[in-house]
Every structure is written in structure tokens, then in C-alpha cells.
Tab-separated table of C-alpha atoms in Angstrom:
chain	number	residue	atom	x	y	z
A	717	UNK	CA	-44.520	58.236	-128.465
A	718	UNK	CA	-47.880	56.499	-128.149
A	719	UNK	CA	-46.432	53.906	-125.745
A	720	UNK	CA	-44.940	56.620	-123.565
A	721	UNK	CA	-48.227	58.553	-123.459
A	722	UNK	CA	-50.184	55.404	-122.672
A	723	UNK	CA	-47.757	54.486	-119.865
A	724	UNK	CA	-48.008	57.974	-118.328
A	725	UNK	CA	-51.811	57.853	-118.446
A	726	UNK	CA	-52.071	54.292	-117.065
A	727	UNK	CA	-49.594	55.074	-114.256
A	728	UNK	CA	-51.719	57.900	-112.904
A	729	UNK	CA	-49.044	60.516	-113.699
A	730	UNK	CA	-51.616	62.348	-115.848
A	731	UNK	CA	-54.739	63.805	-114.247
A	732	UNK	CA	-56.335	65.260	-117.371
A	733	UNK	CA	-55.734	64.690	-121.067
A	734	UNK	CA	-57.433	66.567	-123.895
A	735	UNK	CA	-57.542	65.520	-127.529
A	736	UNK	CA	-58.122	67.957	-130.356
A	737	UNK	CA	-57.969	65.087	-132.819
A	738	UNK	CA	-57.317	66.603	-136.267
A	739	UNK	CA	-60.583	66.946	-138.138
A	740	UNK	CA	-59.009	67.486	-141.564
A	741	UNK	CA	-60.192	64.204	-143.066
A	742	UNK	CA	-63.423	64.042	-140.986
A	743	UNK	CA	-64.699	67.533	-141.814
A	744	UNK	CA	-67.971	68.242	-143.574
A	745	UNK	CA	-66.302	71.474	-144.740
A	746	UNK	CA	-64.692	69.249	-147.373
A	747	UNK	CA	-67.237	69.321	-150.174
A	748	UNK	CA	-67.418	69.708	-153.911
A	749	UNK	CA	-67.310	73.537	-153.893
A	750	UNK	CA	-63.834	74.273	-155.257
A	751	UNK	CA	-62.055	73.627	-151.951
A	752	UNK	CA	-60.680	70.320	-150.694
A	753	UNK	CA	-62.904	67.424	-151.859
A	754	UNK	CA	-64.815	65.173	-149.447
A	755	UNK	CA	-62.955	62.121	-148.172
A	756	UNK	CA	-65.805	60.507	-146.216
A	757	UNK	CA	-69.589	60.366	-146.240
A	758	UNK	CA	-72.307	59.230	-143.853
A	759	UNK	CA	-72.417	55.962	-145.815
A	760	UNK	CA	-68.606	55.684	-145.794
A	761	UNK	CA	-67.384	57.219	-142.501
A	762	UNK	CA	-64.113	55.252	-142.735
A	763	UNK	CA	-63.349	56.748	-146.160
A	764	UNK	CA	-64.886	57.000	-149.607
A	765	UNK	CA	-63.992	54.271	-152.090
A	766	UNK	CA	-61.704	55.154	-154.984
A	767	UNK	CA	-59.802	58.017	-153.375
A	768	UNK	CA	-56.534	59.233	-154.874
A	769	UNK	CA	-53.469	57.853	-153.086
A	770	UNK	CA	-52.659	61.044	-151.148
A	771	UNK	CA	-56.317	61.439	-150.068
A	772	UNK	CA	-56.443	57.765	-149.031
A	773	UNK	CA	-53.334	58.394	-146.916
A	774	UNK	CA	-55.113	61.322	-145.164
A	775	UNK	CA	-58.093	59.087	-144.418
A	776	UNK	CA	-55.896	56.286	-143.077
A	777	UNK	CA	-54.010	58.731	-140.853
A	778	UNK	CA	-57.310	60.144	-139.552
A	779	UNK	CA	-58.590	56.634	-138.816
A	780	UNK	CA	-55.370	55.759	-136.961
A	781	UNK	CA	-55.512	58.960	-134.916
A	782	UNK	CA	-59.149	58.245	-133.987
A	783	UNK	CA	-58.211	54.746	-132.788
A	784	UNK	CA	-55.201	56.046	-130.844
A	785	UNK	CA	-57.324	58.777	-129.250
A	786	UNK	CA	-59.910	56.219	-128.127
A	787	UNK	CA	-57.208	53.854	-126.830
A	788	UNK	CA	-55.663	56.605	-124.718
A	789	UNK	CA	-59.073	57.555	-123.312
A	790	UNK	CA	-59.743	53.919	-122.431
A	791	UNK	CA	-56.313	53.706	-120.761
A	792	UNK	CA	-57.284	56.434	-118.286
A	793	UNK	CA	-57.638	55.028	-114.750
A	794	UNK	CA	-60.224	56.368	-112.307
A	795	UNK	CA	-59.249	59.911	-111.394
A	796	UNK	CA	-57.794	60.727	-114.805
A	797	UNK	CA	-60.189	62.825	-116.876
A	798	UNK	CA	-60.152	62.998	-120.656
A	799	UNK	CA	-61.940	65.025	-123.316
A	800	UNK	CA	-62.134	65.050	-127.105
A	801	UNK	CA	-63.053	68.073	-129.251
A	802	UNK	CA	-64.044	68.272	-132.895
A	803	UNK	CA	-66.555	70.197	-134.999
A	804	UNK	CA	-70.101	69.173	-134.087
A	805	UNK	CA	-70.662	67.873	-137.628
A	806	UNK	CA	-67.359	65.980	-137.799
A	807	UNK	CA	-67.470	62.408	-138.974
A	808	UNK	CA	-65.035	61.616	-136.146
A	809	UNK	CA	-68.172	61.167	-134.010
A	810	UNK	CA	-69.282	58.379	-136.380
A	811	UNK	CA	-66.127	56.312	-135.809
A	812	UNK	CA	-66.925	53.098	-133.920
A	813	UNK	CA	-63.880	53.522	-131.674
A	814	UNK	CA	-65.129	56.949	-130.545
A	815	UNK	CA	-68.745	55.805	-130.200
A	816	UNK	CA	-67.368	52.972	-128.045
A	817	UNK	CA	-66.345	55.522	-125.413
A	818	UNK	CA	-69.997	55.905	-124.438
A	819	UNK	CA	-71.459	56.604	-122.006
A	820	UNK	CA	-69.678	59.882	-121.489
A	821	UNK	CA	-70.578	63.522	-120.986
A	822	UNK	CA	-71.164	65.709	-124.012
A	823	UNK	CA	-71.698	69.362	-124.766
A	824	UNK	CA	-71.948	71.529	-127.836
A	825	UNK	CA	-70.913	75.140	-128.151
A	826	UNK	CA	-70.319	77.716	-130.836
A	827	UNK	CA	-66.831	79.207	-131.039
A	828	UNK	CA	-68.268	82.696	-131.647
A	829	UNK	CA	-69.599	82.649	-128.085
A	830	UNK	CA	-65.989	82.597	-126.898
A	831	UNK	CA	-64.734	85.283	-129.281
A	832	UNK	CA	-64.168	83.196	-132.401
A	833	UNK	CA	-64.705	84.918	-135.761
A	834	UNK	CA	-66.856	82.082	-137.086
A	835	UNK	CA	-69.777	80.269	-135.553
A	836	UNK	CA	-68.020	76.866	-135.834
A	837	UNK	CA	-70.406	74.583	-133.921
A	838	UNK	CA	-68.162	72.377	-131.794
A	839	UNK	CA	-68.726	69.198	-129.811
A	840	UNK	CA	-66.844	68.059	-126.746
A	841	UNK	CA	-67.123	64.669	-125.089
A	842	UNK	CA	-65.519	63.909	-121.758
A	843	UNK	CA	-65.234	61.442	-118.932
A	844	UNK	CA	-66.276	64.284	-116.596
A	845	UNK	CA	-69.389	66.434	-116.422
A	846	UNK	CA	-67.370	69.677	-116.249
A	847	UNK	CA	-67.880	70.077	-119.987
A	848	UNK	CA	-71.498	71.126	-119.408
A	849	UNK	CA	-70.337	74.578	-118.275
A	850	UNK	CA	-68.948	75.250	-121.764
A	851	UNK	CA	-72.302	74.739	-123.519
A	852	UNK	CA	-73.132	78.024	-125.245
A	853	UNK	CA	-75.022	78.342	-128.492
A	854	UNK	CA	-75.149	81.422	-130.687
A	855	UNK	CA	-78.539	83.034	-131.062
A	856	UNK	CA	-77.418	84.659	-134.287
A	857	UNK	CA	-78.014	88.282	-135.074
A	858	UNK	CA	-79.786	88.800	-131.736
A	859	UNK	CA	-76.307	88.593	-130.187
A	860	UNK	CA	-75.269	91.521	-132.364
A	861	UNK	CA	-72.436	89.835	-134.207
A	862	UNK	CA	-71.773	88.384	-137.641
A	863	UNK	CA	-69.846	85.254	-138.521
A	864	UNK	CA	-66.940	84.872	-140.904
A	865	UNK	CA	-67.840	81.945	-143.204
A	866	UNK	CA	-65.386	79.052	-143.052
A	867	UNK	CA	-64.854	79.005	-146.800
A	868	UNK	CA	-61.954	79.819	-149.048
A	869	UNK	CA	-58.424	80.924	-148.308
A	870	UNK	CA	-56.986	84.037	-146.702
A	871	UNK	CA	-53.498	85.483	-146.455
A	872	UNK	CA	-51.881	84.531	-143.146
A	873	UNK	CA	-49.186	87.007	-142.105
A	874	UNK	CA	-47.506	84.713	-139.556
A	875	UNK	CA	-46.914	81.903	-142.036
A	876	UNK	CA	-46.545	84.256	-145.003
A	877	UNK	CA	-48.857	82.040	-147.068
A	878	UNK	CA	-52.438	81.478	-148.138
A	879	UNK	CA	-54.322	79.193	-145.740
A	880	UNK	CA	-57.836	77.800	-145.616
A	881	UNK	CA	-60.114	79.655	-143.185
A	882	UNK	CA	-60.929	76.280	-141.629
A	883	UNK	CA	-57.252	75.920	-140.683
A	884	UNK	CA	-57.304	79.249	-138.847
A	885	UNK	CA	-60.512	78.263	-137.050
A	886	UNK	CA	-58.707	75.305	-135.432
A	887	UNK	CA	-57.149	77.651	-132.874
A	888	UNK	CA	-59.116	77.829	-129.617
A	889	UNK	CA	-60.205	81.384	-128.757
A	890	UNK	CA	-58.538	82.776	-125.646
A	891	UNK	CA	-61.878	83.123	-123.808
A	892	UNK	CA	-62.606	79.415	-124.355
A	893	UNK	CA	-59.239	78.490	-122.878
A	894	UNK	CA	-59.855	80.747	-119.859
A	895	UNK	CA	-63.319	79.254	-119.241
A	896	UNK	CA	-62.023	75.712	-119.726
């Protein structure tokens, strides 16, 4: 699959590619608060030492996806735009392969400004300056809205199961998609 994607991008068949690289192992929402435990730290952005086998596998998958994302961005010829999105605090931004994409254009926005239930500060980097138009930060209660905290689990009717609020917040609000 990766080879096919890379060939399409290199050939010029793709004009724009966006990566919502999974943040599950990079997230600062993973902390010692009863939810999923941290897998990385600022001192260990590639993964904490001594992780359990299944957590180590999540970290390794995250690292591989970061490298593949960067490789596909670097494969883009002139005229092919790319962008990468993740929470603003994500440790994805600390990965050397992602930092190696610099210089590029960057913007930060809060999902609540596009109709999201939570504030969810989000960062977007791109090969094109168009991302600047998405920069919108919440001014808090002055905007007249409250935020749903991204903590705990809630019942999800569509999947008929309990899911972490952070999982639900991965979905882009419709207004963000329209503006994009």
C-alpha cells in the first residue's frame, strides 16, 4: 500500500495529500489519571523505556506511521501539496522525521471554533500557506460557549460501546471540512 501511495504521489497523479497521522501513542492526553497510561515523554519522544509489550507495539506502530508520513510528504513533487494534522501538544511534532520537513507552513486552531464540542488545540503543518486561513483560537467564555473535557469514556450509540472522549474528538467538525 505504501509503495502504491508513494508511486501515485511521485508521478504527479496526486495534487494534495493530507495526513491525520494517528495521535494515540503521541498524545499528552495519556497520563496517569486512570485512563490510558503515557507511552512517551519529552525526554523519551520515541517511547518510554520499560513499556509493556502491547504498549511498546503501539509506540513502534506510531513511530513507523510518523516515518511513513514524512516519507510521503518528501515524495511530493512541486505542485503536490501536503499537510499533517495532530493535536497541538502531540509528541508527533517532536519526531525527528517530522521536524525534518521544515521549513513548512504552520497554523494552530481550536476545534471548538469550527463547532467541535471540546477546545482540542490542533496544529497543522503544510507545504502550502493556505493553512493560515484556518488559524482560529478560542477566546474562552467570551465566545459564549463551554468545552467538553477530553477525559473519560462515554457511551457511543453508533458503535454500541463505551469509547474514550478523545476517540470521538478525532472526527473533524463539518465546519472545519467546509472551510478547508
